[in-house]
Coordinates of C-alpha atoms in Angstrom, one line a residue:
M1 CA 29.1 31.1 0.6
L2 CA 28.3 27.4 0.9
N3 CA 27.4 25.3 -2.1
N4 CA 24.0 26.6 -3.4
P5 CA 22.7 24.1 -6.0
M6 CA 19.3 25.9 -6.2
R7 CA 21.0 29.1 -7.5
D8 CA 23.5 27.0 -9.6
K9 CA 20.5 25.4 -11.4
W10 CA 18.9 28.7 -12.1
T11 CA 22.2 30.2 -13.4
S12 CA 22.6 27.3 -15.8
G13 CA 18.9 27.7 -17.0
D14 CA 17.9 24.4 -15.4
T15 CA 15.1 23.6 -12.9
A16 CA 15.6 23.3 -9.1
I17 CA 13.5 20.6 -7.5
G18 CA 12.9 20.9 -3.8
G19 CA 11.4 19.4 -0.7
W20 CA 9.4 21.0 2.1
M21 CA 9.6 20.6 5.8
T22 CA 6.6 21.2 8.0
T23 CA 7.8 19.3 11.1
S24 CA 10.5 20.3 13.6
N25 CA 13.0 17.5 13.1
F26 CA 16.5 18.1 12.0
L27 CA 17.1 14.4 11.2
A28 CA 14.1 14.4 8.9
A29 CA 15.4 17.6 7.3
Q30 CA 18.8 16.0 6.7
T31 CA 17.2 12.9 5.4
M32 CA 15.2 14.9 2.9
A33 CA 18.2 16.9 1.8
G34 CA 20.2 13.7 1.5
A35 CA 17.8 12.5 -1.1
A36 CA 19.5 14.9 -3.5
F37 CA 16.9 17.7 -3.7
D38 CA 18.3 21.0 -4.9
Y39 CA 16.7 22.9 -2.0
V40 CA 14.8 22.2 1.2
C41 CA 12.4 24.8 2.5
L42 CA 11.6 25.1 6.2
D43 CA 8.0 26.3 6.5
L44 CA 7.5 28.7 9.4
Q45 CA 4.2 29.9 8.0
H46 CA 2.0 26.8 8.1
G47 CA 4.5 24.2 9.4
A48 CA 4.7 22.9 13.0
L49 CA 8.1 24.4 13.7
D50 CA 9.3 27.6 15.3
Y51 CA 12.4 29.8 14.9
G52 CA 14.2 27.8 17.6
D53 CA 14.1 24.8 15.3
V54 CA 15.5 26.7 12.3
P55 CA 19.3 27.0 13.0
A56 CA 19.8 23.2 13.6
M57 CA 17.5 22.3 10.6
L58 CA 19.3 24.7 8.3
G59 CA 22.6 23.1 9.4
A60 CA 21.3 19.6 8.8
V61 CA 20.2 20.5 5.2
E62 CA 23.6 22.2 4.5
L63 CA 25.5 19.1 5.6
E64 CA 24.0 17.3 2.6
G65 CA 25.1 20.0 0.1
C66 CA 21.6 21.2 -0.4
S67 CA 20.3 24.8 -0.5
A68 CA 18.6 25.6 2.8
I69 CA 15.8 28.2 2.5
T70 CA 12.9 29.3 4.7
R71 CA 9.3 30.5 4.3
V72 CA 8.6 33.1 6.9
P73 CA 5.2 33.5 8.6
W74 CA 4.7 37.0 7.1
N75 CA 6.3 39.9 5.4
E76 CA 7.9 41.3 8.5
P77 CA 11.5 42.5 8.8
G78 CA 12.2 41.0 12.2
I79 CA 11.6 37.3 11.3
I80 CA 13.1 37.8 7.8
G81 CA 16.3 39.0 9.4
K82 CA 16.4 36.2 11.9
V83 CA 16.1 33.4 9.4
L84 CA 18.8 35.0 7.3
D85 CA 21.1 35.5 10.4
A86 CA 20.4 31.8 11.1
G87 CA 21.9 30.9 7.7
S88 CA 19.0 30.6 5.3
V89 CA 20.2 31.4 1.7
G90 CA 16.7 32.2 0.5
V91 CA 13.5 33.6 1.9
I92 CA 10.0 32.9 0.6
I93 CA 7.7 35.7 1.7
P94 CA 3.9 35.0 1.7
M95 CA 1.1 37.2 0.5
V96 CA 3.0 39.8 -1.4
N97 CA 0.2 41.6 -3.3
T98 CA 1.6 45.0 -4.1
V99 CA 4.8 46.7 -5.3
A100 CA 5.1 48.4 -1.9
Q101 CA 4.9 45.1 -0.1
C102 CA 7.5 43.6 -2.5
E103 CA 9.9 46.6 -2.0
S104 CA 9.5 46.1 1.8
A105 CA 10.4 42.4 1.4
V106 CA 13.5 43.1 -0.6
R107 CA 14.7 45.8 1.8
S108 CA 14.3 43.3 4.7
C109 CA 16.5 40.7 2.9
L110 CA 19.4 43.0 1.8
Y111 CA 22.1 45.0 3.6
A112 CA 22.4 48.8 2.9
P113 CA 22.5 50.5 0.5
A114 CA 20.2 48.1 -1.3
G115 CA 18.1 47.3 1.8
T116 CA 17.7 47.8 5.5
R117 CA 18.7 44.4 6.9
S118 CA 20.4 44.8 10.3
Y119 CA 23.9 43.3 10.6
G120 CA 24.3 40.3 13.0
P121 CA 24.8 37.0 11.1
V122 CA 25.2 35.0 14.2
R123 CA 25.0 31.5 12.6
A124 CA 25.3 32.6 9.0
G125 CA 28.8 34.0 9.6
I126 CA 29.9 30.7 11.0
A127 CA 28.2 28.6 8.3
H128 CA 29.0 30.7 5.3
G129 CA 32.4 32.0 6.3
A130 CA 34.2 35.3 6.7
E131 CA 33.1 36.7 3.4
Y132 CA 29.4 36.3 4.2
Y133 CA 28.7 40.1 4.5
K134 CA 30.5 40.9 1.2
D135 CA 28.6 38.2 -0.7
A136 CA 25.3 38.2 1.0
N137 CA 23.3 40.6 -1.1
A138 CA 24.4 38.8 -4.3
N139 CA 23.6 35.4 -2.9
I140 CA 20.4 35.7 -0.9
S141 CA 17.4 34.7 -2.9
V142 CA 14.4 37.0 -2.4
I143 CA 11.3 35.1 -3.3
P144 CA 7.9 36.9 -2.9
M145 CA 4.8 34.7 -3.2
I146 CA 2.2 35.4 -5.9
E147 CA -0.9 33.7 -4.5
T148 CA -3.9 36.1 -4.8
V149 CA -5.9 37.7 -7.6
E150 CA -4.5 41.1 -6.3
A151 CA -1.0 39.9 -6.7
L152 CA -1.9 38.4 -10.1
A153 CA -3.2 41.8 -11.2
N154 CA 0.1 43.5 -10.1
V155 CA 2.5 40.7 -11.0
D156 CA 4.4 42.5 -13.7
A157 CA 5.1 45.4 -11.5
I158 CA 5.9 43.2 -8.4
L159 CA 8.4 41.1 -10.3
A160 CA 10.1 44.2 -11.8
V161 CA 11.1 45.4 -8.3
P162 CA 15.0 45.4 -8.1
G163 CA 16.3 42.7 -5.9
V164 CA 13.7 40.0 -6.6
T165 CA 15.3 36.7 -7.5
A166 CA 12.3 34.5 -8.0
C167 CA 8.6 34.3 -7.3
Y168 CA 6.7 31.4 -5.8
V169 CA 3.1 30.3 -6.4
G170 CA 0.9 29.1 -3.5
P171 CA -1.7 27.1 -5.5
A172 CA -4.1 26.8 -2.6
D173 CA -4.5 30.5 -1.8
L174 CA -4.4 31.4 -5.4
S175 CA -7.2 28.9 -6.1
I176 CA -9.3 30.2 -3.2
T177 CA -9.1 33.8 -4.4
L178 CA -10.0 32.6 -7.9
G179 CA -13.2 31.1 -6.4
L180 CA -11.9 27.5 -6.6
P181 CA -11.2 24.9 -3.9
P182 CA -7.7 25.0 -2.5
G183 CA -5.1 23.0 -4.4
N184 CA -3.8 22.4 -8.0
N185 CA -6.9 23.0 -10.2
D186 CA -5.4 22.0 -13.5
D187 CA -8.8 21.2 -14.9
E188 CA -9.9 24.8 -14.5
P189 CA -8.9 27.2 -17.3
V190 CA -8.8 30.2 -15.0
F191 CA -6.2 28.5 -12.7
M192 CA -4.0 27.5 -15.7
E193 CA -4.3 31.0 -17.2
A194 CA -3.1 32.4 -13.8
L195 CA -0.1 30.1 -13.8
A196 CA 0.8 31.0 -17.4
T197 CA 0.5 34.8 -16.5
I198 CA 2.9 34.4 -13.6
V199 CA 5.5 32.5 -15.7
A200 CA 5.3 35.1 -18.5
A201 CA 5.7 37.9 -16.0
A202 CA 8.7 36.1 -14.4
N203 CA 10.3 35.6 -17.8
N204 CA 9.8 39.2 -18.7
A205 CA 11.4 40.4 -15.5
G206 CA 14.3 38.0 -15.7
V207 CA 13.4 36.2 -12.5
V208 CA 12.7 32.5 -11.8
A209 CA 9.1 31.3 -11.6
G210 CA 8.5 28.8 -8.7
C211 CA 5.6 26.8 -7.5
H212 CA 4.4 24.4 -4.9
T213 CA 3.0 21.2 -6.4
S214 CA 3.1 17.4 -6.2
S215 CA 5.6 14.9 -7.7
G216 CA 3.1 13.9 -10.3
L217 CA 2.8 17.4 -11.7
V218 CA 6.5 18.3 -11.7
S219 CA 7.0 17.5 -15.4
K220 CA 4.0 19.5 -16.4
R221 CA 5.1 22.5 -14.3
R222 CA 8.5 22.3 -15.8
E223 CA 7.0 22.3 -19.3
M224 CA 5.0 25.4 -18.3
G225 CA 8.3 27.2 -17.5
F226 CA 8.6 26.9 -13.8
R227 CA 12.2 26.5 -12.7
M228 CA 11.7 26.2 -8.9
I229 CA 9.4 23.3 -8.2
T230 CA 8.6 21.8 -4.8
A231 CA 7.8 18.2 -5.4
T232 CA 6.8 16.9 -1.9
S233 CA 6.8 17.6 1.8
D234 CA 8.0 15.6 4.8
L235 CA 4.5 14.6 5.9
V236 CA 3.3 13.8 2.3
A237 CA 6.4 11.6 1.8
L238 CA 6.0 10.0 5.2
K239 CA 2.4 9.1 4.7
A240 CA 3.2 7.7 1.2
G241 CA 6.1 5.7 2.5
I242 CA 4.1 4.4 5.5
S243 CA 1.2 3.4 3.3
S244 CA 3.5 1.7 0.8
E245 CA 5.3 -0.2 3.6
L246 CA 2.0 -1.2 5.2
A247 CA 0.5 -2.4 1.9
S248 CA 3.7 -4.5 1.4
A249 CA 3.4 -5.9 4.9
R250 CA -0.2 -6.7 4.5
G251 CA 0.5 -8.4 1.2
S252 CA 3.3 -10.5 2.7
A253 CA 1.1 -11.5 5.6
D254 CA -1.8 -12.5 3.3
A255 CA 0.5 -14.6 1.2
A256 CA 2.0 -16.3 4.2
D257 CA -1.3 -17.4 5.8
G258 CA -3.2 -18.1 2.6
G259 CA -5.1 -14.8 2.6
M260 CA -7.1 -15.4 5.8
Y261 CA -7.6 -11.7 6.4

């Protein structure tokens, strides 16, 4: 298998910091990976990219020595198998609310006898080498999302399912089902209690707790016990960079002409 810094961080007890791709641009994916994130996730659920974009984008991320993972649109064996065959070393599966749904997700990610994944690693075999099949089950990260009150109620049993590597919190959907506006509601005790419950369940199950957040909250989430933390996305970083560059340009222009506009 290729270098997998995300799993290396987990094995050493450290925290993996990641970036998120919502656009279908392999150069942007490689640029993000080259910034030295531990993982980059391609978002097929809410992102503006399709499966046809995935193989090249995974390759672009891998070129920078970064773990290339994918969030699939739904808990469905076909698309899970396809992103793994494309070379993804981890799969984030949305809306896993029950033990049965988690067991289905695990089976879709793993070869028999542990699972039901069909063999055909078209790009994965090229990218990860001749030993891919032998090592796949031990190296693929199965990452169900805990993002509803139903999942929260079942979290201990969900994360105890054999084969789960990590879990991942979607703060927007979790907040909505808690009766809050979408986002990170750190000023709401019910939201913070939910995060603490998920971290505790992950620790009890011996899996990694992950979450989607912003760069300003990374330190706080790390202190809470999350060890897989997405710090930014391509569009968020693009907007921030453009705004910063424009502010600098406006400031230079103002200084040059005496602040006439």
